[in-house]
Each structure stands twice: as C-alpha cells, then as structure tokens.
XYZ file of C-alpha atoms in Angstrom:
363
model
C 107.573 111.359 103.494
C 109.701 111.656 100.368
C 108.295 111.962 96.847
C 109.828 111.237 93.442
C 108.426 112.198 90.029
C 109.845 112.217 86.463
C 110.900 115.645 85.292
C 108.004 115.978 82.819
C 105.426 115.291 85.546
C 104.681 118.944 86.287
C 104.015 119.628 82.611
C 100.852 117.550 82.710
C 97.555 119.392 82.445
C 94.205 117.759 81.707
C 92.726 119.124 78.480
C 89.165 118.214 79.459
C 86.670 118.219 76.608
C 89.414 118.407 73.973
C 90.740 114.954 74.941
C 90.562 112.462 72.080
C 90.256 109.454 74.406
C 88.622 110.675 77.602
C 89.038 108.635 80.765
C 85.305 109.125 81.419
C 84.342 106.673 78.644
C 84.748 102.909 78.698
C 85.953 102.556 82.290
C 84.057 101.675 85.420
C 84.985 104.514 87.756
C 85.111 103.306 91.345
C 84.354 105.713 94.198
C 86.234 105.557 97.491
C 84.264 105.224 100.727
C 85.042 108.725 101.988
C 83.719 110.288 98.805
C 80.636 108.081 98.832
C 79.860 109.449 102.295
C 80.410 112.996 101.020
C 78.119 112.400 98.018
C 75.405 110.957 100.262
C 75.239 114.267 102.138
C 74.969 116.575 99.108
C 71.569 118.282 99.083
C 69.366 119.816 96.422
C 68.986 118.940 92.770
C 72.599 117.877 92.285
C 72.375 115.732 95.413
C 69.384 113.969 93.872
C 71.345 113.402 90.686
C 74.262 111.930 92.618
C 71.858 109.640 94.447
C 70.358 108.397 91.163
C 73.530 108.151 89.061
C 75.692 106.188 91.489
C 75.550 102.429 91.877
C 75.774 102.497 95.657
C 76.069 98.723 95.963
C 79.097 98.494 93.674
C 80.459 101.921 94.632
C 80.807 103.324 91.121
C 79.227 105.839 88.748
C 76.566 104.533 86.418
C 77.326 104.449 82.690
C 75.220 105.068 79.619
C 76.628 103.706 76.359
C 79.930 103.310 78.258
C 79.970 107.014 79.183
C 80.076 108.120 82.799
C 76.679 109.487 83.807
C 78.308 112.814 84.686
C 80.108 113.310 81.366
C 78.120 115.925 79.494
C 77.710 116.510 75.754
C 80.786 118.765 75.683
C 82.856 115.913 77.213
C 83.176 117.878 80.437
C 82.531 116.557 83.940
C 79.410 117.932 85.600
C 80.786 117.036 89.026
C 83.792 119.278 88.387
C 81.563 122.029 87.007
C 79.398 121.799 90.112
C 82.032 121.736 92.831
C 85.544 121.756 91.332
C 88.190 119.135 91.995
C 87.281 119.039 95.691
C 84.118 117.183 94.722
C 86.041 114.561 92.753
C 86.358 111.029 94.077
C 89.889 109.748 94.668
C 90.023 107.983 91.295
C 89.135 111.098 89.301
C 91.321 113.349 91.434
C 94.446 111.226 90.959
C 94.190 109.946 87.384
C 96.389 109.755 85.331
C 98.820 109.772 88.230
C 100.057 106.397 89.408
C 101.552 106.020 92.879
C 103.855 103.273 94.147
C 104.235 103.371 97.918
C 107.286 102.235 99.873
C 108.539 102.801 103.400
C 108.935 106.598 103.663
C 108.707 107.096 99.880
C 106.037 107.590 97.244
C 107.025 107.344 93.584
C 104.547 109.039 91.290
C 104.303 108.565 87.545
C 101.876 109.406 84.764
C 99.984 106.645 83.003
C 100.389 105.827 79.318
C 96.623 105.299 79.125
C 96.062 109.071 79.129
C 96.623 110.720 75.708
C 98.223 113.845 77.170
C 100.462 111.824 79.480
C 101.422 109.476 76.649
C 102.566 112.457 74.581
C 104.738 113.658 77.460
C 106.260 110.203 77.994
C 106.777 109.090 74.399
C 107.447 112.536 72.994
C 110.208 113.325 75.469
C 113.478 113.681 73.550
C 115.809 114.383 76.455
C 116.913 111.751 78.964
C 114.453 111.420 81.827
C 115.568 112.825 85.163
C 113.754 112.672 88.468
C 112.653 115.370 90.890
C 112.558 114.802 94.629
C 110.647 116.489 97.425
C 109.960 115.879 101.085
C 107.411 116.954 103.652
C 106.874 116.360 107.343
C 103.818 114.143 106.913
C 104.213 110.834 108.701
C 102.794 107.755 106.997
C 102.051 104.462 108.793
C 104.912 101.979 108.679
C 104.519 99.133 106.204
C 104.527 95.808 108.081
C 107.502 93.533 107.317
C 108.952 95.977 104.795
C 112.336 94.599 103.690
C 114.404 97.769 103.670
C 117.646 95.966 102.802
C 116.092 94.427 99.688
C 114.549 97.779 98.781
C 117.942 99.472 99.022
C 119.487 96.894 96.692
C 116.601 97.267 94.245
C 117.018 101.043 94.244
C 120.778 100.733 93.682
C 120.192 98.276 90.849
C 117.564 100.453 89.211
C 119.894 103.443 89.359
C 122.497 101.473 87.399
C 119.803 100.259 84.981
C 118.853 103.857 84.264
C 122.487 104.759 83.609
C 122.828 101.853 81.182
C 119.498 102.537 79.499
C 120.266 106.204 78.932
C 123.700 105.660 77.393
C 122.750 106.781 73.903
C 126.194 106.083 72.532
C 125.161 102.423 72.534
C 122.300 100.794 70.559
C 119.107 100.225 72.490
C 119.200 96.456 71.934
C 122.571 96.256 73.658
C 121.399 98.383 76.585
C 118.271 96.269 77.032
C 120.253 93.021 76.916
C 122.564 94.137 79.709
C 119.663 95.268 81.881
C 117.813 91.988 81.437
C 120.926 89.970 82.288
C 121.567 92.177 85.314
C 118.028 91.519 86.551
C 118.513 87.791 85.954
C 121.705 87.762 88.024
C 120.121 89.918 90.731
C 117.227 87.472 90.978
C 119.618 84.610 91.526
C 121.070 86.425 94.531
C 117.646 87.331 95.890
C 116.534 83.716 95.617
C 119.628 82.548 97.510
C 119.124 85.246 100.148
C 122.574 86.541 99.219
C 121.907 90.283 99.101
C 125.410 90.873 100.449
C 126.676 89.924 96.966
C 124.631 92.567 95.135
C 127.194 95.354 95.513
C 129.823 93.198 93.826
C 127.323 92.384 91.053
C 126.625 96.066 90.424
C 130.330 96.830 90.360
C 130.848 94.160 87.716
C 128.021 95.475 85.534
C 129.380 99.012 85.856
C 132.623 98.146 84.090
C 133.216 99.090 80.465
C 134.012 95.566 79.343
C 130.384 94.595 79.926
C 129.437 96.418 76.729
C 131.882 94.463 74.580
C 130.945 91.136 76.164
C 127.241 91.581 75.548
C 127.773 92.907 72.033
C 129.463 89.609 71.184
C 126.719 87.641 72.894
C 123.723 89.221 71.165
C 125.504 89.253 67.791
C 125.373 85.451 67.880
C 121.559 85.642 67.924
C 121.106 87.865 64.900
C 120.701 84.972 62.480
C 118.101 83.192 64.626
C 115.138 84.668 62.815
C 112.894 81.661 63.484
C 113.452 81.797 67.254
C 112.714 85.513 67.173
C 109.401 84.839 65.395
C 108.496 82.115 67.896
C 109.273 84.327 70.902
C 107.324 87.285 69.553
C 104.494 84.962 68.589
C 104.432 83.544 72.114
C 104.172 87.053 73.544
C 101.175 87.821 71.344
C 99.560 84.460 72.097
C 99.554 85.027 75.841
C 97.747 88.314 75.293
C 94.859 86.232 73.973
C 94.719 84.459 77.340
C 93.948 87.697 79.141
C 90.638 89.431 79.686
C 89.765 91.705 76.753
C 88.565 95.095 77.929
C 88.346 96.936 74.585
C 86.770 95.467 71.461
C 89.519 96.747 69.123
C 92.338 95.225 71.180
C 91.878 91.726 69.724
C 92.054 93.165 66.208
C 95.356 94.855 67.041
C 96.840 91.596 68.280
C 95.667 89.699 65.193
C 97.252 92.271 62.885
C 100.544 92.009 64.757
C 100.527 88.204 64.516
C 100.219 88.451 60.739
C 103.434 90.440 60.267
C 105.835 88.747 62.699
C 107.123 86.522 59.889
C 108.066 89.529 57.748
C 111.822 90.169 57.531
C 112.760 92.471 60.382
C 114.496 94.967 58.107
C 111.283 95.417 56.105
C 109.309 96.652 59.112
C 109.548 100.144 60.479
C 110.256 100.170 64.189
C 110.115 102.744 66.940
C 112.977 105.185 67.336
C 115.737 104.342 69.799
C 114.684 107.303 71.945
C 111.088 106.127 72.089
C 112.152 102.592 73.037
C 114.301 104.101 75.771
C 111.456 106.218 77.115
C 109.032 103.290 77.135
C 111.581 101.196 79.017
C 112.271 103.967 81.501
C 108.532 104.272 82.106
C 107.954 100.590 82.870
C 111.133 100.104 84.910
C 110.586 103.247 86.987
C 106.959 102.375 87.631
C 107.251 98.698 88.521
C 110.772 97.420 89.210
C 111.077 98.379 92.878
C 107.719 96.767 93.541
C 109.788 93.573 93.714
C 110.355 94.484 97.369
C 106.884 93.009 98.001
C 107.158 89.759 96.039
C 110.905 89.290 95.442
C 110.439 88.990 91.649
C 112.942 91.520 90.323
C 113.669 89.529 87.155
C 109.945 89.180 86.490
C 109.476 92.945 86.696
C 112.124 93.504 84.029
C 110.706 90.764 81.814
C 107.317 92.455 82.120
C 108.871 95.820 81.240
C 110.623 94.654 78.086
C 107.786 92.358 77.032
C 105.549 95.434 77.209
C 107.984 97.489 75.139
C 108.259 94.878 72.396
C 104.537 94.104 72.317
C 103.776 97.795 71.898
C 106.394 98.098 69.156
C 105.181 95.007 67.298
C 101.562 96.132 67.325
C 102.645 99.615 66.223
C 104.540 98.045 63.341
C 101.367 96.224 62.330
C 99.069 99.253 62.378
C 101.655 101.905 61.534
C 104.170 103.415 63.916
C 102.495 106.784 63.520
C 99.750 105.268 65.694
C 102.170 104.562 68.546
C 100.375 106.848 71.006
C 97.104 105.045 70.409
C 98.741 101.610 70.693
C 100.470 102.549 73.940
C 97.163 103.811 75.371
C 95.367 100.620 74.384
C 98.076 98.455 75.922
C 98.093 100.456 79.126
C 94.314 100.257 79.487
C 94.304 96.515 78.802
C 97.237 95.559 81.004
C 98.213 98.243 83.500
C 94.670 99.113 84.515
C 93.600 95.521 85.052
C 95.140 93.871 88.097
C 93.993 90.517 86.730
C 95.669 91.019 83.342
C 98.877 92.488 84.713
C 99.324 89.775 87.331
C 98.493 86.979 84.906
C 100.887 88.351 82.298
C 103.706 88.412 84.856
C 102.911 84.811 85.818
C 102.845 83.650 82.181
C 106.206 85.330 81.561
C 107.718 83.138 84.270
C 107.730 80.276 81.742
C 111.487 80.050 81.172
C 111.083 77.625 78.296
C 109.201 80.207 76.256
C 110.414 83.415 77.867
C 113.852 82.690 79.225
C 116.906 84.920 79.037
C 117.942 83.616 75.614
C 114.470 84.198 74.162
C 114.580 87.845 75.158
C 118.149 88.262 73.939
C 116.970 87.076 70.527
C 114.455 89.924 70.499
C 117.198 92.343 71.498
C 119.518 91.157 68.718
C 117.434 92.824 65.980
C-alpha cells in the first residue's frame, strides 16, 4: 500500500484543552463496531461510565449541552486520560485526518474543520509538496476499480497543481485554466474517449494557453451583474442545505448583503491563501471522480468552496478566515448529505456553467 500526504501533514499536533473550537463539542461522535465491543468489555468504574455514557443503539457518545460526555471541564478527553489513544474509537483516533482510498493508494489530508489544521493549511506560504511512503500491507482489491480512468485523473491533477502553483500568474487566470481543463476532460470521460486525454494535457501544458485564457477572462471583467448573480446563486443554494451550526445562516446572510458592493471596495483573500484553499479541495476530492466519473463536478465543487469561503470572509472580515473556513468545512465536508447535494446543485449548467465561473475568476 502506498500513502501520500501534504508536506505540512507531519507538523500537526493536537493542542487538546487549548483548542478554541474543540472537535468534542457540537458533533455527534460515532463509534465503530470494534471499539464498541472493546468498550463493552471494560470493567470497573470507568467501564460503568462507558456503559452509561454511550448510546448503544445509535453507536455514539452521549452529549450534554452539545459537549461529549467524556469532555471534562478542562476540555480534555477522559477516555484519553484513562487509557491513551489506544482507547480511542476510530473517529477520535483519526480526526482531523481525512483518508481517500484508491486501488493500492491512500491519500491522507488534514481537515479545515480543525483550528490547528486550518492554520497549517491556510497559513502555509510555500507551495505545497507531497510526501510518499509505502509498506507491505496488502489491502483488499476494490471491485470494478477503473485504473485507466484513475491514471488519467492523476495525470490531470498533476498538471492542475503545476498550473495552480505558478505564482508568476494571477490566481484568477490559473483557476480559469484549471476549470476549463476539467470541463474538457469531462467531455472525454463522457464519450469514453480516455485515449484522447494525453493530447488534451499536452495542449494545456503549452505556454500559449496562458495568453489565450487571459484574453478570454478579460472579456468578463465588465460583467459585474452576472458576477453578482452567480455569487448570489452560490449563496442561495447553501440555504437549501441542512444547517448544522446556528451561526452559519447568519454568515450566509451577511455575505448576501455585500455581493452588490463594487469588487474593488471589498478586501479579498491573498493570492497565496486562495491557492492553498484550491490545492486543499482539489487534492482531497478530485481523484474521487474515479468512482462517479464526475471530474468537472469535483473542480466546480472545489472552486465554489473557495469563492464561498472568500465571500463570507469578506462579509465578516478576512481576519476571520480561519473561523469561516472551519464553519464551511463542518457544514459541508462533514455532512455527506450537504456535500453530495451541493455537488448535485452545482450541476445546473444554466446557473453554474463554465462562463458563470469564469466571470467569478475575472475579478
């Protein structure tokens, strides 16, 4: 089995009780079956507490005022204090690590929903690189895994990273090229013409691509009304999702109020931060298209996420970007329902087609 992680991955260290937004508050923490069996066999006083503070029917820890029953007054975990990380359930042992599994490969990332991880991701000034490792552990084969498609997705993502990290070019131009590349890749996937992908990547690797797209997005810079409509549509669909945090709706409402303000009167995120957000979402989700064939949708989701986070940060102050990114991640990434529905809603080409996104990129 091979493993891939971003270079800042090993810098992560949980800060426990010092965390400003602990993962032990506000979330239903599910317990895997193996750990439930382990907990059922713990004896003594702590075993009694486990028995009483677990909802055995639902397979999760009980909560009191949205706090995990095992989170003590010092914001430390009593399970960890009792038995160390070996007594953790799978959820608590892994978080904030996120794992995407492919045939013979696991790609591991850190989640924006964790304050410490968000600081590593958004505060990273250098271009992200990736570390690779391998062990002899054999994992079960994934049925019907399309290795040819996966190879083409990996090749495409590699080129996307090269484009995205070219800091000699403005971020908007980089993003436009990546979105168009994903659009053209999708067309070949839909036609079952993967043999044409190498030629596509060769074309997008040429220097003239930069000039061509610069001319294209420059034609959108005066379409302020279309930009407002597109951004408004992105915020509207957030209202169609399940709200998991009470403050999230307030954030969206504030962002909706400022989308009509002239773009040059609103402070935005730095180019580096936009790059790092994009790298995060593309690395985490793009190659998952091997399972549903929706490569273009994965990139639309990535850039929609980047611009939603930026727009909300503009509304509440970009100094609050870490908080906004955490809120977004909790609302969308940690809800399968919300993430899947958002991807489906973004398939509406009338509202969220290539031109609509290019208008956003032309700012």
